[in-house]
PDB file of C-alpha atoms in Angstrom:
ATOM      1  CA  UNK Y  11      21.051  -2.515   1.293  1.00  0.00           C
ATOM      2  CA  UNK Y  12      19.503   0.928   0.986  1.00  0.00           C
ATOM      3  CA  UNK Y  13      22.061   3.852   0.788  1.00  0.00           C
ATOM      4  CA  UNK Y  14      22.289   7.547   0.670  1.00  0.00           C
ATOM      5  CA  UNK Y  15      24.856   9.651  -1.584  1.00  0.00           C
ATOM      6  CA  UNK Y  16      26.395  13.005  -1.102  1.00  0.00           C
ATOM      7  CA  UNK Y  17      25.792  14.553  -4.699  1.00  0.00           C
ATOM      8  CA  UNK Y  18      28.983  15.614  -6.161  1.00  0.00           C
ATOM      9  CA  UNK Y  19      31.304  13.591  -4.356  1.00  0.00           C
ATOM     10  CA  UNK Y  20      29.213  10.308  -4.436  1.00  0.00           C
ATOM     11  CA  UNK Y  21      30.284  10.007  -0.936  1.00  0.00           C
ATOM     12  CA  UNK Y  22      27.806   6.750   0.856  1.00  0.00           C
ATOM     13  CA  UNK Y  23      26.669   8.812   4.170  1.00  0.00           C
ATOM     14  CA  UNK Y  24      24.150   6.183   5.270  1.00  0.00           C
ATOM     15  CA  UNK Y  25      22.996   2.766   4.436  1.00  0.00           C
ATOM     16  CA  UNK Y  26      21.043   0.585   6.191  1.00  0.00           C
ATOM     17  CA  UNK Y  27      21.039  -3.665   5.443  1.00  0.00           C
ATOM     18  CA  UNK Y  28      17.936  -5.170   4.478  1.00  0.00           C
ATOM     19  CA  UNK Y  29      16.810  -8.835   4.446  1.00  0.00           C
ATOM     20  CA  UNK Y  30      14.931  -8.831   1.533  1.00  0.00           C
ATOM     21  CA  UNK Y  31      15.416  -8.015  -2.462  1.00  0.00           C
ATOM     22  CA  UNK Y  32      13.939  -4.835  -3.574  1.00  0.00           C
ATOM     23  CA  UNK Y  33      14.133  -5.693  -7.321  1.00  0.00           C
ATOM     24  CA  UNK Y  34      13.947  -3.791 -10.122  1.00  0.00           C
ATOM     25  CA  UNK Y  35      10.101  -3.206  -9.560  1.00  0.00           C
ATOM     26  CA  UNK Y  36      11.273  -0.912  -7.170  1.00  0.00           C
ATOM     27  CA  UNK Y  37      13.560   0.931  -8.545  1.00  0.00           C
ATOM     28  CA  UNK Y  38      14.832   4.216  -7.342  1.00  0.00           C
ATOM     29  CA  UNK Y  39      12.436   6.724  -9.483  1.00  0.00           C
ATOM     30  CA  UNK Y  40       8.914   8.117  -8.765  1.00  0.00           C
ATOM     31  CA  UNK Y  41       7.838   9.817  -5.938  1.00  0.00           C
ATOM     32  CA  UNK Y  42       8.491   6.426  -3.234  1.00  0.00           C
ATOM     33  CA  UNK Y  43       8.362   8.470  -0.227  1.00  0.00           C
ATOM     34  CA  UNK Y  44       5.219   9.945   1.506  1.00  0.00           C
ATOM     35  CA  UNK Y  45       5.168  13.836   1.464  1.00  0.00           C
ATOM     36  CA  UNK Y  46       5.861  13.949   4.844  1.00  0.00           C
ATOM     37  CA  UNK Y  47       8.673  12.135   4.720  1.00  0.00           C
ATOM     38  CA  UNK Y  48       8.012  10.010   6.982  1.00  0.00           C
ATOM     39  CA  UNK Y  49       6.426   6.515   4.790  1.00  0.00           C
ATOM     40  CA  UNK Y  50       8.262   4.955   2.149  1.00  0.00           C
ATOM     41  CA  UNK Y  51       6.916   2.556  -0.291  1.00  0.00           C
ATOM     42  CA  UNK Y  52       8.239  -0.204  -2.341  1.00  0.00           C
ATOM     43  CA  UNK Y  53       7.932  -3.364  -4.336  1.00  0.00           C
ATOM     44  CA  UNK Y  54       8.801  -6.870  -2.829  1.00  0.00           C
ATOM     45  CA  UNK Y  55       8.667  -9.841  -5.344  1.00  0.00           C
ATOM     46  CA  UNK Y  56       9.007 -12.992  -3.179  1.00  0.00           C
ATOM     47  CA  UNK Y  57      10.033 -15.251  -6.458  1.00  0.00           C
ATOM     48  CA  UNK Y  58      10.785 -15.200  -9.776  1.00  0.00           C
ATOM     49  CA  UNK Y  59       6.783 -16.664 -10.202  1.00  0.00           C
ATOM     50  CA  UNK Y  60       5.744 -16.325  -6.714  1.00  0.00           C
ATOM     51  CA  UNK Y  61       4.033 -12.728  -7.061  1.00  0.00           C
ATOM     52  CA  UNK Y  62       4.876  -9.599  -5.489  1.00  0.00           C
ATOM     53  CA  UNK Y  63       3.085  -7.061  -3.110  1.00  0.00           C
ATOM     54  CA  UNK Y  64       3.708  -3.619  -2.368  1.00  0.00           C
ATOM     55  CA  UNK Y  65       4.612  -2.742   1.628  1.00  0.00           C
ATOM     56  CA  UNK Y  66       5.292   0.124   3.034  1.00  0.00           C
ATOM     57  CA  UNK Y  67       7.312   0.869   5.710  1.00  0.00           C
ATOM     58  CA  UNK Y  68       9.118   4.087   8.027  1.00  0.00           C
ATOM     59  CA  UNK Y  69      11.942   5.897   6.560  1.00  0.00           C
ATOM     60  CA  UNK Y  70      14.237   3.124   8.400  1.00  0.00           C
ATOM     61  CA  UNK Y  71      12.724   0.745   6.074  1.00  0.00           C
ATOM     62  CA  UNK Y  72      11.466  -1.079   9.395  1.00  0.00           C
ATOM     63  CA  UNK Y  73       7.773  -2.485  10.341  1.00  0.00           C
ATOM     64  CA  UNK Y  74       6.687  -3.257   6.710  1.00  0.00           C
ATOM     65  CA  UNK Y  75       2.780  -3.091   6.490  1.00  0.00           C
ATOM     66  CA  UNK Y  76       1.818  -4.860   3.273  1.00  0.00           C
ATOM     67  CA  UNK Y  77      -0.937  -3.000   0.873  1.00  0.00           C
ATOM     68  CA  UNK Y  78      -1.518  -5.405  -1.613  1.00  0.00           C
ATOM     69  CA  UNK Y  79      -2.025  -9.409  -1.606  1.00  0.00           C
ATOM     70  CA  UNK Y  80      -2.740 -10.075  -5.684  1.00  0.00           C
ATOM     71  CA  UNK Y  81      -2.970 -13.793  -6.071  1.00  0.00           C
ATOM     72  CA  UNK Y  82       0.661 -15.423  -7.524  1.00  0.00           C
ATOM     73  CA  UNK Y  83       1.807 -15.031 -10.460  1.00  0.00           C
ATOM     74  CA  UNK Y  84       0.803 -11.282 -10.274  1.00  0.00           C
ATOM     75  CA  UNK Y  85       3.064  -8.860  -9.079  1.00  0.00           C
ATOM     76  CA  UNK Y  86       2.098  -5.649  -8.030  1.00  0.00           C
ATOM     77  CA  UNK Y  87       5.206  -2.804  -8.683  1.00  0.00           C
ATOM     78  CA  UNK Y  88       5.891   0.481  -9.925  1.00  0.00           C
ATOM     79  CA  UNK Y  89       3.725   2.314  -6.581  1.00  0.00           C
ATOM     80  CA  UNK Y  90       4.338   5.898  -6.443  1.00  0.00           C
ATOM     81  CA  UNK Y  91       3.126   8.494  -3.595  1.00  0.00           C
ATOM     82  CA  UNK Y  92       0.310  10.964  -5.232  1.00  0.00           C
ATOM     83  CA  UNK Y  93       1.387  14.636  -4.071  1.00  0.00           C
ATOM     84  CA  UNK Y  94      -0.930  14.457  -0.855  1.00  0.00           C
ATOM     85  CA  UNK Y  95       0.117  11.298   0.086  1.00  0.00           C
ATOM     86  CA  UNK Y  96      -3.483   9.621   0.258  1.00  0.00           C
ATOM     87  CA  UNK Y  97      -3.262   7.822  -2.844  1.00  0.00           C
ATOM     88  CA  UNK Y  98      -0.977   5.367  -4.870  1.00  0.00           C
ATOM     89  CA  UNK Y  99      -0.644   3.986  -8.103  1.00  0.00           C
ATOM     90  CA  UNK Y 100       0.988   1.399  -9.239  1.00  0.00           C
ATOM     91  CA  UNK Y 101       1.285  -1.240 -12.390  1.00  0.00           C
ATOM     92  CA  UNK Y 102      -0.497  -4.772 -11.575  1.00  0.00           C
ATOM     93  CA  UNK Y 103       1.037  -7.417 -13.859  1.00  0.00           C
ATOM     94  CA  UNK Y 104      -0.725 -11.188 -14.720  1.00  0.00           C
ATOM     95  CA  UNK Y 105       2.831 -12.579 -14.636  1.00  0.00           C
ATOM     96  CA  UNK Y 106       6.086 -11.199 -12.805  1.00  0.00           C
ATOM     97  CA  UNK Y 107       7.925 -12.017 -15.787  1.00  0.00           C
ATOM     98  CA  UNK Y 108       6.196  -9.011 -17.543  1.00  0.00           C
ATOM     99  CA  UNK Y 109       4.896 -12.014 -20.244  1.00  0.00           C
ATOM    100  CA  UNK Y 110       1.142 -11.036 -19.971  1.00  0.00           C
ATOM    101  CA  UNK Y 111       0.459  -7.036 -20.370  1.00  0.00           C
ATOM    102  CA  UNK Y 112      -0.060  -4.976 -17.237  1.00  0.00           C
ATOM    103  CA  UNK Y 113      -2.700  -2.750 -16.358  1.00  0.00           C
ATOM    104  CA  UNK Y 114      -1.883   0.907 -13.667  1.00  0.00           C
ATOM    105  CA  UNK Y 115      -4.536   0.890 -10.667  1.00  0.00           C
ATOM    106  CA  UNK Y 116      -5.194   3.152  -7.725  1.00  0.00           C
ATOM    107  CA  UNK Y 117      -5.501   2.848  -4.295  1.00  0.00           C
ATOM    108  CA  UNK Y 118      -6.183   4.896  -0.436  1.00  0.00           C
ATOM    109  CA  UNK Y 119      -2.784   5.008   0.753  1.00  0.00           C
ATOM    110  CA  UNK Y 120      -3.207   2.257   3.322  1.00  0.00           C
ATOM    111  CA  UNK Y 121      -4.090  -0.542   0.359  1.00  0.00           C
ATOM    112  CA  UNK Y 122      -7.769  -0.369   0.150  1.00  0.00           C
ATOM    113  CA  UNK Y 123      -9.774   0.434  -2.793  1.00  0.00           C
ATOM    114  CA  UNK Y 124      -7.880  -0.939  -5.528  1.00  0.00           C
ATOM    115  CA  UNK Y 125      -9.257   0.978  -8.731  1.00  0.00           C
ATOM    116  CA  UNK Y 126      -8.503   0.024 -12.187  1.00  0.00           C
ATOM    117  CA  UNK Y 127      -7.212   3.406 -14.324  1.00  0.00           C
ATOM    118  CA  UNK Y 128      -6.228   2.282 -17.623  1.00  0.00           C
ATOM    119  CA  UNK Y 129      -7.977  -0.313 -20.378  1.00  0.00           C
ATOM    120  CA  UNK Y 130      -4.759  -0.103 -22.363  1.00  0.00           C
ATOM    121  CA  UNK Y 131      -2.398  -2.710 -22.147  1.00  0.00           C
ATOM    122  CA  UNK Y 132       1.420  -3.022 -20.889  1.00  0.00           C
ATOM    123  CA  UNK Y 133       0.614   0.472 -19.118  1.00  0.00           C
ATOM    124  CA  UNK Y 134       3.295   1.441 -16.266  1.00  0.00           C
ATOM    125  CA  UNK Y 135       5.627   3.753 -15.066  1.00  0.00           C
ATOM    126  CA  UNK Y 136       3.002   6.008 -13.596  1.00  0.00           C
ATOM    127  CA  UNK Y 137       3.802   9.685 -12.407  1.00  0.00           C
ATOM    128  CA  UNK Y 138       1.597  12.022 -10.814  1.00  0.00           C
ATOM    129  CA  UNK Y 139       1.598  15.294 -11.905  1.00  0.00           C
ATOM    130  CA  UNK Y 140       2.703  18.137  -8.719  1.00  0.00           C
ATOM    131  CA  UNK Y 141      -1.140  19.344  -8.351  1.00  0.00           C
ATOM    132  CA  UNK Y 142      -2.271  15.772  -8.521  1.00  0.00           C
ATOM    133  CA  UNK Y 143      -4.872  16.138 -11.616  1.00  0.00           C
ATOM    134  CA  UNK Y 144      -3.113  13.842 -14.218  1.00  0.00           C
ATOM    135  CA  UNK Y 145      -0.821  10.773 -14.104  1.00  0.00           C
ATOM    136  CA  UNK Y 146       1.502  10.233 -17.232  1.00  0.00           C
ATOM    137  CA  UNK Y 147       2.640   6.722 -17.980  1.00  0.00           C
ATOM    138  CA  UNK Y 148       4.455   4.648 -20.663  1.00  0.00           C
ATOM    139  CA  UNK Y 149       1.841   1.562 -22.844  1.00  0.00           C
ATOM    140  CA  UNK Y 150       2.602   0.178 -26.483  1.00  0.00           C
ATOM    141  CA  UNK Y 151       4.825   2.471 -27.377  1.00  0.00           C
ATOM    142  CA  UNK Y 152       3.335   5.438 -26.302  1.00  0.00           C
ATOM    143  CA  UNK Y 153       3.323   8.123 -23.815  1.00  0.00           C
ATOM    144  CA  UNK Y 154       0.253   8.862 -21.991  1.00  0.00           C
ATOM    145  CA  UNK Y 155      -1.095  11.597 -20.051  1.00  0.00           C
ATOM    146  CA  UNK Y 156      -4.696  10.856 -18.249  1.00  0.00           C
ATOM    147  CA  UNK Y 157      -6.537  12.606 -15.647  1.00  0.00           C
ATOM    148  CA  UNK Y 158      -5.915  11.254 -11.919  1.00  0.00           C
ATOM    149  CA  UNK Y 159      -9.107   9.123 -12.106  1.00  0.00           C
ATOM    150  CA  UNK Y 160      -8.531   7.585 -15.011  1.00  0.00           C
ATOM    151  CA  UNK Y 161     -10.286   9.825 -16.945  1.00  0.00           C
ATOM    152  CA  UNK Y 162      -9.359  11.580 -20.390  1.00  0.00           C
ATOM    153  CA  UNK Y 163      -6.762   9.416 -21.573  1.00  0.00           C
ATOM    154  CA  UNK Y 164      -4.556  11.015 -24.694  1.00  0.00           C
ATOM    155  CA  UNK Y 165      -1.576   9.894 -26.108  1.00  0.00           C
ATOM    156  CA  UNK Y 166       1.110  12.823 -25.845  1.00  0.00           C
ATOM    157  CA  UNK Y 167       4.325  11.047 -27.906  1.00  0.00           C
ATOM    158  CA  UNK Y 168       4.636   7.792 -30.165  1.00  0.00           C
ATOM    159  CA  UNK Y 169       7.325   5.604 -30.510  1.00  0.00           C
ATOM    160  CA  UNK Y 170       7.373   3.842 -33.524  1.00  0.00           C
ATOM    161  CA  UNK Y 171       9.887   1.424 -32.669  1.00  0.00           C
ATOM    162  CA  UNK Y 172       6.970   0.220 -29.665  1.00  0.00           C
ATOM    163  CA  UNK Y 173       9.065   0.713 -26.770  1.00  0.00           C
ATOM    164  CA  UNK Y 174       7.496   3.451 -25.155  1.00  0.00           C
ATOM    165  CA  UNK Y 175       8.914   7.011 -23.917  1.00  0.00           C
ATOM    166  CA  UNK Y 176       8.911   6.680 -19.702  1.00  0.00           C
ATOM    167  CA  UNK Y 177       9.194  10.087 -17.847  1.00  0.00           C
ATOM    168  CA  UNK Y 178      11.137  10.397 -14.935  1.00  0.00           C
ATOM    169  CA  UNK Y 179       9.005  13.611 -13.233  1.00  0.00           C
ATOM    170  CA  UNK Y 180       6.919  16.456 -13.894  1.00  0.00           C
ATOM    171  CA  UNK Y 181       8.768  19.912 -13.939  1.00  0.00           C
ATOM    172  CA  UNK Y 182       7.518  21.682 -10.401  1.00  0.00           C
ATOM    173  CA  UNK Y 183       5.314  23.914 -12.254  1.00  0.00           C
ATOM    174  CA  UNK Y 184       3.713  20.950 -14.106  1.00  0.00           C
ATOM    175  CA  UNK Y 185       3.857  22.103 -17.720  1.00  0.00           C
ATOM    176  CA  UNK Y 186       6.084  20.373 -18.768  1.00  0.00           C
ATOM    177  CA  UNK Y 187       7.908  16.424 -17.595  1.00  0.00           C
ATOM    178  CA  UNK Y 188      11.561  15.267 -18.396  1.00  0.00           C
ATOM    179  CA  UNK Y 189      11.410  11.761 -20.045  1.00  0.00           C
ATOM    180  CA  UNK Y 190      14.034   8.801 -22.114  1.00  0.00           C
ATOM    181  CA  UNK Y 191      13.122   7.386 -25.137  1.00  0.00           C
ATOM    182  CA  UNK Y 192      15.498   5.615 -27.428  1.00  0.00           C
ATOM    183  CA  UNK Y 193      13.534   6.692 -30.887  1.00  0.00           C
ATOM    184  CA  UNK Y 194      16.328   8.203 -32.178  1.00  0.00           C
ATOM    185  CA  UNK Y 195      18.193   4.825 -32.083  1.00  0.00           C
ATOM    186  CA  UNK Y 196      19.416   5.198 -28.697  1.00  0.00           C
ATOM    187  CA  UNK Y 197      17.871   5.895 -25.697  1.00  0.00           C
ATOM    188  CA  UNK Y 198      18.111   9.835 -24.551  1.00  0.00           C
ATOM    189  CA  UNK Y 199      16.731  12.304 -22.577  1.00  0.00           C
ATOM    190  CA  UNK Y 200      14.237  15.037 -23.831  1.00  0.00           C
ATOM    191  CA  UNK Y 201      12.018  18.073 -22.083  1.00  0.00           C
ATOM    192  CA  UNK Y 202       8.442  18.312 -23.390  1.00  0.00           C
ATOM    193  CA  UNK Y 203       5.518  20.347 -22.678  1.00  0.00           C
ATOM    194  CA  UNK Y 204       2.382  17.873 -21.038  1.00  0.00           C
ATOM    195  CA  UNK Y 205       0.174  18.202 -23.895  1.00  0.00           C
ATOM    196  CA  UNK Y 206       3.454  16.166 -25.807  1.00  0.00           C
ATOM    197  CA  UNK Y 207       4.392  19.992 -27.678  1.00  0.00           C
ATOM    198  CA  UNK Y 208       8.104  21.194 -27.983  1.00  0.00           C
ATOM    199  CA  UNK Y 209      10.215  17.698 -27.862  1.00  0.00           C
ATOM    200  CA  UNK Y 210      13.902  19.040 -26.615  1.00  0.00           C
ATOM    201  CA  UNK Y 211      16.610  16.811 -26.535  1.00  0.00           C
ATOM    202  CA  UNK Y 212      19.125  16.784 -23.860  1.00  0.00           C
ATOM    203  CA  UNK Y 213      21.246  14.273 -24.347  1.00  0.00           C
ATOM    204  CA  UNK Y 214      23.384  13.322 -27.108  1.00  0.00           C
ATOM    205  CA  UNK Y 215      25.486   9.727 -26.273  1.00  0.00           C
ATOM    206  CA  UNK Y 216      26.667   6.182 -27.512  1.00  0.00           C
ATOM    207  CA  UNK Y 217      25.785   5.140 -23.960  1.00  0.00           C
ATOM    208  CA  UNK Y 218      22.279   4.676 -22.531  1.00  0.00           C
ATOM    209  CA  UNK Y 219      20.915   7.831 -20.810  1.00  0.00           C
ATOM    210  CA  UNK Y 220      17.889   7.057 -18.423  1.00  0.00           C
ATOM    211  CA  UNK Y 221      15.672   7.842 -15.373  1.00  0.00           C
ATOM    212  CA  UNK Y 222      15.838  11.255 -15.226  1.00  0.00           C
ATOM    213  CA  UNK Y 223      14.496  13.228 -12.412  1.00  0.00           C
ATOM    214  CA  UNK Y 224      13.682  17.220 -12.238  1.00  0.00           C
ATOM    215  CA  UNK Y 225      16.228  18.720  -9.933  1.00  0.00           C
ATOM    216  CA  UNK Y 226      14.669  18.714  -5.692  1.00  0.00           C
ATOM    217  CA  UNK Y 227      16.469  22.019  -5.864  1.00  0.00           C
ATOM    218  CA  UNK Y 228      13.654  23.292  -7.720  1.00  0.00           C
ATOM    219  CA  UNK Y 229      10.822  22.160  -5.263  1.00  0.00           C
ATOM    220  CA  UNK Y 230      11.994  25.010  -2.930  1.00  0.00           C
ATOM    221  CA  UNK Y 231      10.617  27.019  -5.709  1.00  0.00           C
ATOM    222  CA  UNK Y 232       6.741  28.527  -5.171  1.00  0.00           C
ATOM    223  CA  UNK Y 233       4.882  26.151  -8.288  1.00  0.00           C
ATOM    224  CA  UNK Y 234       1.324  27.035  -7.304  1.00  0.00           C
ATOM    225  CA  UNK Y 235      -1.135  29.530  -6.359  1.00  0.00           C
ATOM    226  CA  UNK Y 236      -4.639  30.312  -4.770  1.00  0.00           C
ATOM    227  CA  UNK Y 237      -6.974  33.361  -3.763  1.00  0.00           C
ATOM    228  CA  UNK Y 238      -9.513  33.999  -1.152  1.00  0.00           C
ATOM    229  CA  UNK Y 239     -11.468  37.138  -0.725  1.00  0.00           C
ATOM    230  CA  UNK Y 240     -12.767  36.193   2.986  1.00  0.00           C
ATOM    231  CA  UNK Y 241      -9.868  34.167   3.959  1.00  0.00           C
ATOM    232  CA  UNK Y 242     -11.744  31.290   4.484  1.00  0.00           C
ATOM    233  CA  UNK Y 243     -13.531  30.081   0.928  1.00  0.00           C
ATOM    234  CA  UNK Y 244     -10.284  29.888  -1.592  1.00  0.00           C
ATOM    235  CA  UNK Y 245     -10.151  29.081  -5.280  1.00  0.00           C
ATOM    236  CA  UNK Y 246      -8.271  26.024  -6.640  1.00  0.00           C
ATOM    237  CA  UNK Y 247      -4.709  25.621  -6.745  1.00  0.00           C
ATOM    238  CA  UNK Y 248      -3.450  26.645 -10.026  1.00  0.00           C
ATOM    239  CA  UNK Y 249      -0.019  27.487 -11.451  1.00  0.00           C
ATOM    240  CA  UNK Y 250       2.250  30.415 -10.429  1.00  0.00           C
ATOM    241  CA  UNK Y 251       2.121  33.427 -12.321  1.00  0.00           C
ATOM    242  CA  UNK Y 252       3.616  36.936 -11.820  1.00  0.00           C
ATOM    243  CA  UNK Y 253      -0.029  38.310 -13.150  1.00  0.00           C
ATOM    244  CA  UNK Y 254      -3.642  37.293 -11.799  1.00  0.00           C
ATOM    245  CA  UNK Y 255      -6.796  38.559 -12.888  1.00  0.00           C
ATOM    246  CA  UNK Y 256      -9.430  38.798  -9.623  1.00  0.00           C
ATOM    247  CA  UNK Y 257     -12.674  39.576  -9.145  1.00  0.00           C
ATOM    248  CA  UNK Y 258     -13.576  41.121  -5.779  1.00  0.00           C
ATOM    249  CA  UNK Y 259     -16.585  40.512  -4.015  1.00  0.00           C
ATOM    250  CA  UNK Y 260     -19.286  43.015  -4.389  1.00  0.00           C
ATOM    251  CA  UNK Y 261     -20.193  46.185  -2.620  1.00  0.00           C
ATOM    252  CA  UNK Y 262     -18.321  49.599  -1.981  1.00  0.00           C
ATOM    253  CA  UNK Y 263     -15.421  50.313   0.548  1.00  0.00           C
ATOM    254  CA  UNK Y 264     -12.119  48.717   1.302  1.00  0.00           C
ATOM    255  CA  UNK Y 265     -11.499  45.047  -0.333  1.00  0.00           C
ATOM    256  CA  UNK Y 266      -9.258  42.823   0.819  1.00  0.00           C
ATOM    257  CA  UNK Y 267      -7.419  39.807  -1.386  1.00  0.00           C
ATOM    258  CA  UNK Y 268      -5.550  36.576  -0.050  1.00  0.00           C
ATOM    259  CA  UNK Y 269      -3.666  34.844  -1.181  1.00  0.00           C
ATOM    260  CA  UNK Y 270      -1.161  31.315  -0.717  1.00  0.00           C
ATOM    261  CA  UNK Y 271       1.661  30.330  -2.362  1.00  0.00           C
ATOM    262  CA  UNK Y 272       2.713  26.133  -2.412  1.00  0.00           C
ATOM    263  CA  UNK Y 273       6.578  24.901  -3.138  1.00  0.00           C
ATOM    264  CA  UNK Y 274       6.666  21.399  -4.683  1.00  0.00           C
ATOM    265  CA  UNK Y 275       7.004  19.917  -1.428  1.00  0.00           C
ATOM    266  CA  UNK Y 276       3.716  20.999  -0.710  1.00  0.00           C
ATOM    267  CA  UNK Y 277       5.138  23.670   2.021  1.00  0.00           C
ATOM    268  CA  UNK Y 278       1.841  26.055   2.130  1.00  0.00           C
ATOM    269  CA  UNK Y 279       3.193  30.409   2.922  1.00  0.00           C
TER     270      UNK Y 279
END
């Protein structure tokens, strides 16, 4: 079944039965539902060997549409939602059993265009950044940050016991991502800037401490910011900042500025 907690009290408010096994490909991290809220996304392995596709259905987890159909043994898992909802990557592996290295690929939201992204092996755990420019993900015991093409690939954090830091999510503002990594000898959670700068460790236990995820609370938060001077032609999204140099458009008299502020959700004010 999929179910629904109330924080705090770990109340289950909702769960509905399902006749299949998610599996750990799909596991409950990464951005699995559409924007809108109204998709969500998952992996299905139908064996042990048999392969696996990714489907996705309505927030009901009814009428499953399948994206992918990689030839058995592959399985196909990891898919996460870019922030627009019109793309998705996910981790393709040779073998389900994870025995042959894996490589992350992108594709249209509705399964075409499969693209491969990375050339370095055992790469997964993608995450989109909130603007949608770079993808982070976890191969040979390293972190990775790369552009959302595929583009610009740099290693932001080594492990060198070769099991790599995975981050759970970006920060809202996108400097910065919350990740677990056992090398200190057990696995913990740490804050670090993108470009893999100021490591802060969170976490300090004898028991595993994994898959964290940036608080939702903070999505209601404005993360980004763009300017117009006609209201019509606007500059790129870029970060929130209380200060913004301008430059207004030429000529003398009265000038006017726009401008829009986006949450995390993508809610545009």
């Amino acid at each position: 079944a999929v179910a629904k907690w109330k924080l705090g009290t770990w109340e289950v408010v909702d769960k509905i039965p399902v006749s299949f096994n998610i599996g750990h490909l799909a596991a409950a991290e990464g951005d699995t539902k559409h924007p809108d809220g109204k998709y969500l996304i998952c992996a299905i392995r139908e064996s042990y060997h048999g392969g696996g596709d990714i489907y996705r259905m309505d927030k009901n987890w009814t009428h499953p549409i399948r994206l992918t159909t990689p030839a058995p043994p592959t399985c196909d898992g990891h898919p996460t939602y870019s922030p627009d909802g019109l793309k998705i990557v996910f981790t393709r592996h040779p073998a389900c059993n994870r025995a042959q290295p894996g490589h992350l690929f992108v594709m249209n939201a509705d399964g075409t265009n499969p693209t491969l992204l990375t050339s370095i092996t055992w790469s997964g755990y993608p995450r989109w950044s909130p603007d949608g420019s770079k993808i982070s993900y976890s191969a040979w015991g390293g972190l990775y940050v790369m552009n959302g093409d595929g583009t610009g690939s740099v290693m932001v954090m080594y492990n060198s016991s070769g099991i790599s830091p995975m981050v759970g999510s970006w920060s809202p503002d996108g400097t910065k991502v919350v990740l677990y990594s056992n090398h200190s000898g057990n696995y913990e959670i740490y804050t670090m800037n993108s470009d893999g700068s100021n490591l802060v460790r969170l976490t300090n236990n004898s028991v595993y401490d994994l898959q964290p995820y940036w608080s939702p609370t903070s999505y209601r938060s404005c993360s980004q910011m763009r300017f117009s001077n006609d209201n019509s032609t606007w500059s790129s999204w870029e970060s929130y900042a209380a200060n913004k140099s301008w430059t207004l458009s030429s000529g003398d008299g009265t000038k006017t500025v726009y401008v829009q502020y986006k949450d995390g959700a993508g809610n545009v004010s």
